[in-house]
Amino acid sequence: MKNRKTKKCNIRFRQWSNKKYAAFSSLKKVIQICSLSLAYSIVSTPMAAIAQDDTTSYALKEELEEIVVTAENPLSETSNTSNTISVISRQEINSSPAQNLNELLDHALNIDLRRRGIDAVQSDLSLRGGTFDQTTILLNGINISDPQTGHFNLNITVDISVIERIEIIRPTQAKRYGLPGFTGTINIVTQNSPYNTINLNASAGDWGYNKESVTLNLGNLKNGHIFNVSNSLSDGYTKNTDFKILNAFYQGYNSNNKYKLSWQLGMHKKDFGANSFYTPKFPNQYEENEGLMAAVRLNTGKKIKFSPALYWKSHNDHYVLDRNTPGMYQNYHLTNVAGLNIINTINCKYGEISLASDVRHEDILSNNLGEEISRRIEIAKSDSSYHKYHSRINGNVSADIKHTHGKADISAGLSLHGNSDIEKIKLYPAIELGYNASKKTRIYGSYQHTFRMPTFTDLYYQGRNNIGNPLLKPEEAQIIESGIKYETKYFNATFSAFRRYGKDIIDWMRNSTTEKWRTENISELITDGIESSFLWKPKYKMLPFLKVNYAFLNAQKEASNYFSYYAMDYLQQNFSLNIDEHIYKNIGISSSISWQKRSGTYSKYDAITKTEMESIYPEVLLLDTRLYWKKRNSSIFIEASNLLDKQYIDIGNIIQPGRWFKVGVNVSSSLLKKE
């Protein structure tokens, strides 16, 4: 993404014409010709596809004009200046065949997204060969990571149609938010829309799949609101893979030349068959998730920028080992998170000084996780009760200064972390160096010392095949990275190499297939990696939009004969190619090709003999494609996921769906009157 001189994010206003109206000129704002992101209105899954259809038509630029209005956003400031942040822009989202957030991230550089079901049922996200618990997830800068387990980190209420961009933040930059960011941080940034539109979407496909969504934008330059509701369901591509998902999201803002106040509310509800999700011995698992979140942030100041935020999140999980006999074994978990995040930025003669802090209270009520409590708490609509509880307070404070001298710059900082569970405060340093060899070329290097606290599942889970460990220590890692970036108006290229030296890494392990999995701290784990990315944005609409990613990883653990469930199970090689091409008039085609080679093994289960045997993951080549027609405020698409009908697995014993066809339509309408 092209660096901007201004530290602001873009907010777009569109009109439904290629004519130059006088009102646009009177606003004295930059006018850009671009394709309409009808995708703005699409929903995260297939609905998003429609939305993408609209904007997928990157080639159809001439149809709409766009006024770009800028607004303060402390997160985008870092995006514009960081050496170690990559951005999935709205244009890239539009040109991707991804239908939801999970599929979109699956094609990002050095991200391993392991799906347990279709649509957005459940996916484990990891960065640079780490585990799914080691990635921090932000929504508009608010930490929404789940303290119970990283399995729920992507239980996000936001649809792909309202996402403006996604920032993939390497650990050195996480300190600017007062966060640890062990292997990295994903920040999902939604739209702030000073225009009035309504978008309706509908899609259907194989296995009884259908989805509907509506997005409503109401706003002007000072006040704005966006509402999105989506509902999807399917009978499932195989036995016990049915699901129902309901999402709702609201965001608003109020601003003037002195401040910007923004707020967001979200909820989600998922009910799904969890065929072999956590153990292949019981294919009839079932799960229900419900979540609520709320946050408010204030941005104010110019030379001294002050950005405090209050946030709260609640997540309810009901897990059943066998949905036909729920009384045999089931778990109830209720987690709550409340926090205060403050980001300060000061510009002075010494450079840019950043001060950040995050204080976060986490607790869980459960019938499985935590310590025994004296009083049992009845669970509504069940015959069970909460009788275990645990709470903790995390505190992170960081200071960073960035100084520029000529073509070179240096950023150095310290993070201070404390946690009520360990009653110990520790310092974690970080440093970044950058040099602009030319206007187009930048060379950089960085060092970071970071950490991660164990989840409640790591500490306490007791199941038929798992044993937690309440004596776990926090993970730590020291990371060295160097890289080079080359950026022009139509072509971007990046290459980087890193080494991560991990200490006390948390993993589920066992010595034989007859034992239970247990959590332990691995004393040492060294991960080396290289990654490269090439993006071509054509000047002429008849040429295709292209993006190519490739990453290679190699991990070495301390000598041992144990089987690793997560830490040594990573993508050793990952290649992806995304193409969006205009065919004729309003018709285009978007395709994504990916090839993956996974390291590690999984315990392959034989349902007949009821035995397990360690097996190697096979290599997999996947092709997704979508043919779309788009004109102004409407679009139609037909899509095929896994077009080659490959049988593959992302995680042990969970067979992914074969070829999957969908069709959909999107209609968008402006609520403003034309001049």
XYZ file of C-alpha atoms in Angstrom:
675
model
C 0.000 0.000 0.000
C 1.445 3.368 -0.995
C 2.738 5.382 1.962
C 0.866 8.613 2.454
C 2.280 11.850 3.736
C -0.799 12.410 5.808
C -1.465 10.245 8.815
C -5.128 9.806 8.120
C -7.415 7.172 6.749
C -9.716 7.562 3.774
C -13.473 7.804 3.986
C -15.296 7.610 0.703
C -18.364 9.270 -0.767
C -19.748 7.997 -4.049
C -22.288 9.214 -6.568
C -23.978 7.019 -9.115
C -22.692 8.736 -12.243
C -19.592 9.551 -14.204
C -20.655 13.168 -14.548
C -18.927 16.015 -12.721
C -21.481 17.698 -10.552
C -20.911 21.176 -9.185
C -21.363 20.026 -5.586
C -18.223 17.935 -5.827
C -16.205 20.908 -6.980
C -17.555 23.078 -4.188
C -16.341 20.580 -1.597
C -12.784 21.138 -2.849
C -11.819 17.541 -2.192
C -9.835 15.117 -4.259
C -11.981 13.298 -6.821
C -10.937 9.819 -7.849
C -12.349 7.619 -10.593
C -12.713 4.072 -9.377
C -14.996 1.077 -9.379
C -17.826 1.066 -6.904
C -17.242 -1.260 -4.013
C -20.648 -2.726 -4.062
C -18.730 -5.181 -2.058
C -19.219 -2.603 0.631
C -22.622 -4.027 0.942
C -21.826 -7.685 0.779
C -21.666 -10.041 3.603
C -18.685 -11.842 4.947
C -19.331 -15.138 3.271
C -20.885 -15.654 -0.104
C -22.519 -12.331 0.305
C -19.130 -10.792 0.376
C -18.566 -12.448 -2.854
C -21.252 -10.343 -4.270
C -19.854 -7.284 -2.734
C -16.621 -8.256 -4.223
C -18.276 -8.746 -7.488
C -19.084 -5.145 -7.469
C -15.650 -3.986 -6.607
C -14.018 -6.949 -8.128
C -14.701 -4.988 -11.189
C -11.550 -3.086 -10.557
C -11.396 -2.869 -14.311
C -14.649 -0.976 -14.561
C -13.244 2.256 -13.202
C -15.030 4.835 -15.243
C -18.514 4.241 -13.897
C -18.249 6.093 -10.630
C -16.626 9.079 -9.084
C -15.436 9.146 -5.508
C -14.744 11.921 -3.069
C -12.054 11.043 -0.557
C -12.528 12.561 2.884
C -9.860 12.034 5.539
C -10.435 11.411 9.219
C -8.142 10.812 12.162
C -7.334 7.205 12.965
C -4.389 6.338 15.253
C -4.053 2.893 13.712
C -3.641 4.076 10.154
C -0.890 6.418 11.281
C 1.263 3.447 12.061
C 0.280 1.792 8.814
C 1.682 4.684 6.844
C 5.063 4.771 8.542
C 5.892 1.277 9.692
C 8.483 -0.998 8.188
C 6.756 -4.077 9.504
C 3.082 -3.553 8.661
C 1.407 -4.874 5.536
C -2.077 -3.818 4.473
C -4.850 -5.630 2.626
C -6.547 -2.646 1.021
C -10.171 -2.301 -0.025
C -9.047 -2.647 -3.622
C -7.369 -5.978 -2.857
C -10.426 -7.165 -0.963
C -12.543 -6.289 -3.966
C -10.259 -8.115 -6.396
C -10.175 -11.297 -4.287
C -12.644 -14.172 -4.753
C -12.854 -14.512 -0.964
C -16.418 -14.481 0.350
C -15.692 -13.881 4.014
C -12.975 -12.696 6.367
C -11.633 -16.204 6.915
C -11.134 -16.879 3.214
C -9.616 -13.449 2.684
C -6.995 -13.982 5.396
C -6.296 -17.460 4.047
C -4.670 -15.853 0.982
C -2.636 -13.239 2.890
C 1.141 -13.380 3.162
C 2.463 -15.968 5.658
C -0.908 -16.466 7.346
C -2.011 -20.000 8.146
C -5.791 -20.194 8.431
C -6.962 -23.687 9.362
C -10.688 -24.146 8.877
C -12.839 -26.615 10.776
C -15.919 -25.917 8.687
C -17.331 -23.966 5.760
C -18.277 -20.309 5.841
C -17.114 -18.638 9.089
C -18.003 -21.511 11.424
C -14.574 -21.823 13.082
C -11.004 -21.184 11.949
C -7.625 -21.053 13.688
C -5.428 -18.171 12.534
C -1.660 -18.068 13.001
C 1.145 -15.859 11.706
C 4.650 -16.843 10.629
C 4.535 -20.413 11.878
C 3.163 -19.602 15.320
C 0.128 -21.158 16.971
C -3.412 -19.766 16.800
C -3.157 -18.551 20.422
C -0.120 -16.394 19.583
C -1.908 -13.943 17.250
C -3.638 -10.851 18.650
C -6.886 -9.768 16.934
C -8.005 -6.126 16.919
C -11.236 -4.591 15.657
C -10.675 -0.890 14.940
C -7.740 -0.984 17.344
C -9.669 -2.747 20.126
C -8.216 -6.034 21.375
C -10.958 -8.661 20.942
C -8.722 -11.735 21.376
C -10.419 -14.451 23.410
C -8.727 -15.400 26.738
C -10.456 -18.801 26.835
C -8.950 -20.092 23.580
C -7.673 -18.791 20.244
C -10.269 -21.059 18.557
C -12.731 -18.175 19.141
C -10.512 -15.282 18.002
C -12.294 -15.050 14.644
C -15.784 -15.027 16.146
C -16.098 -11.490 14.783
C -19.375 -9.707 14.144
C -18.048 -7.714 11.174
C -18.917 -8.692 7.626
C -16.354 -8.431 4.838
C -18.586 -5.902 3.090
C -17.958 -3.251 5.759
C -14.197 -3.785 6.061
C -12.131 -0.879 4.751
C -8.748 -2.588 5.154
C -6.853 -5.183 7.194
C -3.508 -4.333 8.804
C -1.102 -7.212 9.477
C 1.175 -5.869 12.191
C 4.487 -7.515 13.037
C 5.455 -7.714 16.745
C 7.684 -4.603 16.732
C 4.665 -2.363 16.081
C 2.260 -3.993 18.556
C 3.954 -2.064 21.376
C 2.484 1.144 19.926
C -0.913 -0.135 21.078
C 0.334 -1.267 24.492
C 0.039 -4.899 23.321
C 2.540 -7.807 23.265
C 1.726 -9.234 19.787
C 3.726 -12.462 20.117
C 3.928 -13.477 16.419
C 1.888 -10.552 15.126
C -1.393 -8.672 15.257
C -4.332 -8.489 12.844
C -6.217 -5.176 12.934
C -9.567 -5.138 11.098
C -10.585 -1.581 10.188
C -14.199 -0.908 9.215
C -15.644 1.900 7.111
C -16.451 5.388 8.308
C -18.939 6.506 5.702
C -20.089 10.114 5.153
C -22.694 9.027 2.613
C -26.145 7.462 2.647
C -26.673 4.077 0.990
C -28.486 0.812 1.495
C -27.150 -2.518 0.253
C -29.106 -5.765 -0.018
C -27.489 -9.120 -0.720
C -28.635 -12.686 -1.191
C -26.845 -15.876 -2.217
C -27.460 -19.621 -2.340
C -25.448 -22.724 -3.093
C -24.812 -26.410 -2.605
C -25.652 -28.216 0.643
C -28.671 -26.060 1.402
C -26.564 -22.956 1.765
C -28.153 -19.511 1.748
C -27.287 -16.129 3.130
C -28.947 -12.731 3.342
C -27.538 -9.437 4.522
C -28.370 -5.755 4.653
C -26.021 -2.814 5.197
C -27.276 0.710 5.876
C -25.011 3.783 5.811
C -26.325 7.077 7.196
C -24.011 10.011 7.584
C -22.276 13.238 6.648
C -18.849 14.723 7.285
C -19.509 15.233 11.013
C -21.756 12.337 11.984
C -22.116 8.839 10.603
C -23.675 5.457 11.290
C -23.316 2.052 9.679
C -25.602 -0.908 10.406
C -25.009 -4.420 9.124
C -27.020 -7.599 9.746
C -26.342 -10.961 8.112
C -27.801 -14.433 8.470
C -26.443 -17.645 6.930
C -27.163 -21.356 7.231
C -26.383 -24.687 5.596
C -27.335 -28.362 5.912
C -23.613 -29.192 5.818
C -21.345 -30.750 3.208
C -21.173 -33.999 5.177
C -22.801 -35.452 8.268
C -22.929 -33.116 11.260
C -21.509 -30.023 9.505
C -24.741 -28.001 9.490
C -24.694 -24.461 10.869
C -26.645 -21.266 11.524
C -24.860 -17.923 11.941
C -26.360 -14.546 12.834
C -24.195 -11.390 12.959
C -25.069 -7.777 13.714
C -22.736 -4.781 13.806
C -23.217 -1.056 14.401
C -20.644 1.710 14.261
C -21.049 5.446 14.680
C -18.938 8.582 14.900
C -19.174 12.258 15.729
C -16.376 14.637 14.808
C -15.277 18.227 14.291
C -11.913 19.923 13.840
C -11.001 19.301 17.493
C -11.963 15.691 18.147
C -13.467 12.499 16.805
C -15.616 10.243 18.971
C -16.371 6.760 17.607
C -18.215 3.777 19.025
C -19.066 0.236 17.969
C -21.444 -2.517 19.056
C -21.559 -6.087 17.822
C -23.156 -9.455 18.441
C -22.921 -12.914 16.948
C -24.669 -16.247 17.421
C -23.447 -19.544 15.988
C -24.948 -23.022 16.240
C -23.076 -25.733 14.365
C -22.329 -29.398 14.067
C -18.667 -29.851 14.995
C -17.810 -33.098 13.190
C -14.499 -34.325 14.703
C -13.517 -30.758 15.660
C -11.529 -31.657 18.767
C -11.369 -35.451 18.598
C -12.173 -37.859 15.721
C -13.395 -40.457 18.204
C -16.658 -38.518 18.559
C -17.834 -37.223 15.151
C -21.180 -35.939 16.512
C -19.809 -33.006 18.504
C -21.926 -29.873 18.647
C -21.269 -26.288 19.692
C -23.099 -23.028 20.359
C -21.308 -19.654 20.572
C -22.794 -16.305 21.522
C -20.882 -13.055 21.813
C -21.347 -9.354 22.542
C -18.855 -6.508 22.331
C -18.881 -2.741 22.815
C -16.209 -0.064 22.596
C -15.845 3.699 22.486
C -12.760 5.704 21.467
C -11.873 9.394 21.517
C -9.258 10.918 19.199
C -8.174 14.463 19.956
C -5.196 16.791 19.614
C -2.794 17.607 16.804
C 0.784 18.007 18.023
C -0.065 15.974 21.099
C -2.558 13.288 20.101
C -4.566 11.629 22.842
C -6.635 8.515 22.099
C -8.290 6.700 25.046
C -10.673 3.771 24.539
C -12.940 1.743 26.787
C -14.001 -1.740 25.669
C -15.955 -4.769 26.856
C -16.507 -8.231 25.419
C -18.517 -11.249 26.558
C -18.442 -14.742 25.026
C -20.634 -17.730 25.869
C -19.651 -21.218 24.694
C -21.646 -24.438 25.041
C -19.830 -27.568 23.842
C -21.406 -31.040 23.577
C -19.318 -34.146 22.916
C -22.253 -35.983 21.293
C -25.278 -33.969 20.211
C -27.462 -37.103 20.335
C -26.647 -37.674 24.031
C -25.681 -34.245 25.442
C -25.750 -35.471 29.025
C -22.742 -37.733 28.394
C -20.250 -34.832 28.375
C -20.707 -31.097 27.889
C -18.948 -27.866 28.830
C -20.295 -24.387 29.556
C -17.968 -21.370 29.509
C -18.730 -17.678 30.032
C -15.821 -15.254 29.574
C -15.812 -11.514 30.140
C -13.167 -8.966 29.204
C -13.108 -5.277 30.140
C -10.269 -2.918 29.383
C -8.886 0.576 29.018
C -6.509 1.357 26.150
C -4.695 4.689 25.803
C -2.480 5.767 22.903
C -0.571 9.056 22.991
C 1.556 10.476 20.186
C 3.748 13.548 20.627
C 5.634 15.285 17.822
C 8.667 17.244 18.992
C 12.149 18.227 17.819
C 13.505 14.826 18.889
C 11.015 12.944 16.713
C 7.706 11.171 17.273
C 7.146 9.860 20.776
C 4.487 7.199 21.376
C 3.173 6.277 24.810
C 0.645 3.457 25.057
C -1.000 1.431 27.784
C -3.581 -1.317 28.010
C -5.134 -2.538 31.256
C -7.371 -5.559 30.786
C -9.460 -7.625 33.198
C -10.277 -11.190 32.080
C -12.437 -13.751 33.880
C -14.223 -17.028 33.188
C -17.123 -18.921 34.745
C -17.184 -22.582 33.745
C -18.002 -26.135 34.700
C -14.491 -27.136 33.518
C -12.011 -24.242 33.455
C -10.709 -22.480 36.560
C -10.582 -23.159 40.291
C -13.471 -24.570 42.332
C -15.784 -22.006 43.917
C -17.910 -22.582 46.997
C -21.229 -21.480 45.467
C -22.645 -23.068 42.329
C -24.260 -20.736 39.787
C -27.140 -22.183 37.800
C -26.926 -21.945 34.009
C -30.097 -20.739 32.309
C -31.932 -23.242 30.097
C -29.821 -26.181 31.287
C -29.513 -28.623 34.157
C -25.843 -27.674 34.731
C -24.117 -25.034 36.830
C -20.918 -23.007 36.881
C -18.696 -24.194 39.710
C -15.255 -23.012 38.532
C -13.894 -19.488 38.164
C -10.694 -17.662 37.401
C -9.820 -14.014 36.847
C -6.654 -12.080 36.099
C -5.490 -8.582 35.236
C -3.038 -7.866 32.427
C -1.177 -4.572 32.304
C 1.017 -3.351 29.435
C 2.761 0.014 29.233
C 5.115 0.988 26.417
C 7.189 3.976 25.333
C 8.666 4.446 21.876
C 10.531 7.224 20.109
C 11.085 7.504 16.377
C 13.758 9.844 15.070
C 14.409 10.642 11.412
C 17.680 11.987 10.065
C 17.879 12.459 6.327
C 17.035 9.182 4.616
C 17.439 7.122 7.793
C 15.184 6.645 10.797
C 15.347 4.755 14.056
C 12.593 3.692 16.424
C 13.411 2.351 19.881
C 11.103 1.411 22.708
C 10.453 -0.506 25.901
C 7.354 -2.386 27.024
C 6.538 -3.119 30.631
C 4.221 -6.056 31.382
C 2.604 -7.283 34.552
C -0.011 -9.965 35.255
C -1.821 -10.829 38.457
C -1.268 -14.570 37.869
C 2.518 -14.347 37.907
C 2.955 -11.235 40.107
C 6.078 -10.312 38.211
C 6.896 -7.274 36.087
C 9.279 -7.589 33.160
C 10.728 -5.272 30.502
C 10.660 -6.125 26.788
C 12.800 -3.975 24.412
C 12.341 -3.336 20.685
C 14.227 -1.415 17.997
C 13.677 -0.689 14.280
C 16.052 0.808 11.710
C 15.031 2.083 8.289
C 16.786 3.632 5.312
C 15.165 5.111 2.193
C 17.612 4.164 -0.530
C 15.408 6.023 -3.019
C 11.879 7.365 -3.318
C 10.776 3.855 -4.261
C 13.086 1.623 -2.213
C 13.291 1.153 1.550
C 15.549 -1.157 3.582
C 14.782 -2.007 7.205
C 15.741 -4.204 10.148
C 14.228 -4.815 13.583
C 14.612 -6.619 16.914
C 11.793 -7.436 19.340
C 11.461 -9.270 22.664
C 7.846 -10.309 23.299
C 5.666 -12.701 25.325
C 2.236 -14.393 25.614
C 0.185 -15.448 28.616
C -1.395 -18.945 28.515
C -5.123 -19.132 27.774
C -7.632 -20.499 30.276
C -7.813 -23.677 28.155
C -4.020 -24.100 28.320
C -4.172 -23.809 32.085
C -7.234 -25.753 33.108
C -8.867 -27.885 30.431
C -9.688 -31.440 31.540
C -11.275 -33.697 28.925
C -11.346 -37.242 27.675
C -8.241 -36.629 25.573
C -6.670 -33.515 27.117
C -5.073 -32.402 30.385
C -4.318 -28.728 31.115
C -1.470 -27.443 33.263
C -2.089 -24.611 35.793
C 1.682 -24.275 36.335
C 2.416 -23.057 32.804
C 4.775 -20.113 32.418
C 4.295 -17.315 29.862
C 5.857 -17.846 26.429
C 8.695 -15.553 25.365
C 10.391 -14.880 22.035
C 13.172 -12.743 20.594
C 12.693 -11.857 16.921
C 15.204 -10.484 14.417
C 13.986 -9.356 10.993
C 15.327 -7.555 7.932
C 13.711 -6.693 4.622
C 13.371 -4.475 1.584
C 10.364 -2.739 0.007
C 9.936 -1.358 -3.499
C 6.819 0.681 -4.254
C 5.544 2.531 -7.299
C 2.085 3.681 -8.333
C 1.340 0.420 -10.132
C 3.781 -2.100 -8.646
C 4.753 -3.084 -5.089
C 7.282 -5.726 -4.026
C 8.529 -6.798 -0.590
C 11.030 -9.355 0.673
C 11.934 -10.122 4.285
C 13.707 -12.737 6.401
C 13.357 -13.351 10.126
C 14.435 -15.596 12.996
C 12.275 -16.142 16.079
C 13.956 -17.655 19.127
C 11.159 -18.985 21.344
C 11.484 -19.894 24.998
C 8.930 -21.717 27.168
C 6.646 -22.136 24.134
C 3.300 -23.655 25.143
C 2.260 -26.775 23.261
C -0.075 -29.739 23.595
C 2.084 -32.877 23.493
C 2.219 -36.597 24.221
C 4.740 -39.416 23.887
C 2.476 -42.006 22.231
C -0.907 -42.231 20.505
C -2.394 -43.991 23.545
C -1.702 -41.086 25.922
C -3.754 -37.961 26.542
C -2.590 -34.618 25.162
C -1.132 -32.377 27.878
C 0.143 -28.791 27.912
C 3.813 -28.146 28.655
C 6.392 -25.406 28.157
C 8.912 -26.307 25.435
C 12.261 -24.934 26.569
C 13.341 -23.876 23.074
C 11.859 -23.443 19.585
C 13.700 -21.611 16.781
C 11.747 -20.559 13.675
C 13.397 -19.173 10.517
C 11.369 -17.719 7.678
C 11.432 -15.790 4.435
C 8.474 -14.132 2.747
C 7.922 -12.197 -0.450
C 4.981 -10.416 -2.033
C 4.374 -8.837 -5.453
C 1.389 -6.643 -6.311
C 0.586 -5.253 -9.756
C -2.188 -2.680 -10.168
C -2.607 -2.148 -13.920
C -2.858 1.303 -15.415
C -5.289 0.109 -18.089
C -8.551 -1.692 -17.363
C -7.985 -4.415 -19.956
C -4.992 -5.748 -17.986
C -5.421 -8.072 -14.960
C -4.888 -7.155 -11.315
C -2.262 -9.546 -9.862
C -0.920 -10.389 -6.422
C 1.610 -13.147 -5.672
C 2.699 -14.281 -2.186
C 5.279 -16.873 -1.184
C 6.564 -17.841 2.266
C 8.962 -20.503 3.557
C 9.368 -21.536 7.204
C 11.586 -23.923 9.132
C 11.202 -24.654 12.860
C 13.594 -26.540 15.121
C 12.615 -27.670 18.592
C 14.677 -28.913 21.475
C 15.569 -32.589 20.922
C 12.681 -34.764 22.111
C 10.564 -37.691 20.965
C 7.157 -36.270 21.847
C 4.348 -35.655 19.356
C 3.411 -31.974 18.935
C -0.217 -30.977 18.366
C 0.343 -27.321 17.411
C 3.864 -25.861 17.779
C 5.525 -28.098 15.157
C 2.483 -28.226 12.889
C 2.894 -25.256 10.532
C 2.907 -24.291 6.836
C 6.434 -24.920 5.638
C 5.712 -23.490 2.183
C 2.768 -21.351 1.140
C 2.180 -19.904 -2.346
C -0.843 -17.921 -3.535
C -1.780 -16.112 -6.745
C -4.784 -13.780 -6.982
C -6.004 -12.558 -10.386
C -8.867 -10.233 -11.256
C -9.464 -9.701 -14.977
C -11.952 -7.767 -17.054
C -13.385 -9.929 -19.858
C -15.948 -7.912 -21.769
C -17.907 -4.774 -20.912
C -19.435 -5.444 -17.479
C -18.179 -9.036 -17.192
C -15.097 -10.086 -15.242
C -13.495 -13.124 -13.626
C -11.607 -13.382 -10.347
C -9.506 -16.402 -9.371
C -7.267 -17.494 -6.523
C -4.717 -20.306 -6.750
C -2.914 -21.596 -3.650
C -0.390 -24.332 -2.963
C 0.499 -25.452 0.556
C 3.036 -27.828 2.018
C 2.586 -28.420 5.737
C 5.218 -29.605 8.194
C 4.441 -31.857 11.131
C 2.077 -34.802 11.495
C -1.412 -35.500 12.745
C -2.927 -38.521 14.482
C -4.977 -40.116 11.703
C -7.932 -41.970 13.200
C -9.259 -45.284 11.880
C -12.962 -45.462 12.759
C -13.071 -49.245 12.193
C -10.127 -50.270 14.371
C -10.522 -47.206 16.617
C -6.765 -46.640 16.551
C -4.579 -43.645 15.683
C -1.417 -43.447 13.611
C 0.840 -40.441 13.070
C 0.531 -39.351 9.429
C 2.107 -36.662 7.240
C -0.065 -33.881 5.817
C -0.340 -34.180 2.015
C 0.454 -31.192 -0.202
C -2.597 -29.423 -1.589
C -3.320 -27.271 -4.656
C -6.579 -25.291 -4.586
C -8.403 -23.127 -7.117
C -11.300 -20.785 -6.354
C -12.915 -18.751 -9.111
C -15.839 -16.419 -9.619
C -17.497 -15.093 -12.783
C -19.341 -11.836 -12.220
C -21.450 -9.235 -13.986
C -21.637 -5.774 -12.526
C -23.255 -2.546 -13.607
C -23.593 0.513 -11.433
C -25.743 -0.432 -8.442
C -26.222 -4.152 -9.044
C -24.157 -7.284 -9.550
C -24.594 -11.009 -10.122
C -22.040 -13.770 -9.623
C -21.537 -17.496 -9.971
C -18.685 -19.007 -8.012
C -16.907 -22.313 -7.546
C -14.785 -22.967 -4.445
C -12.239 -25.791 -4.678
C -12.921 -25.996 -8.420
C -10.472 -28.905 -8.804
C -12.515 -30.892 -6.243
C -9.476 -31.742 -4.114
C -9.881 -33.771 -0.946
C -7.756 -32.119 1.719
C -7.506 -31.264 5.411
C -6.446 -28.070 7.166
C -6.240 -29.759 10.532
C -6.098 -33.443 11.439
C -9.063 -35.705 10.525
C -11.400 -32.874 9.440
C -12.064 -33.340 5.721
C -12.730 -30.034 3.968
C -15.565 -29.655 1.420
C -15.074 -30.547 -2.226
C -16.243 -28.454 -5.174
C -18.830 -25.955 -3.989
C -21.011 -23.799 -6.283
C -22.802 -20.616 -5.272
C -24.793 -17.884 -7.000
C -25.697 -14.494 -5.664
C -27.019 -11.025 -6.321
C -26.297 -7.634 -4.824
C -28.306 -4.436 -5.140
C -27.181 -1.080 -3.799
C -29.035 2.216 -3.784
C -28.081 5.748 -2.834
C -30.370 7.489 -0.364
C -29.131 10.916 -1.412
C -30.816 13.099 -3.986
C -28.783 14.058 -7.033
C -28.379 17.673 -7.998
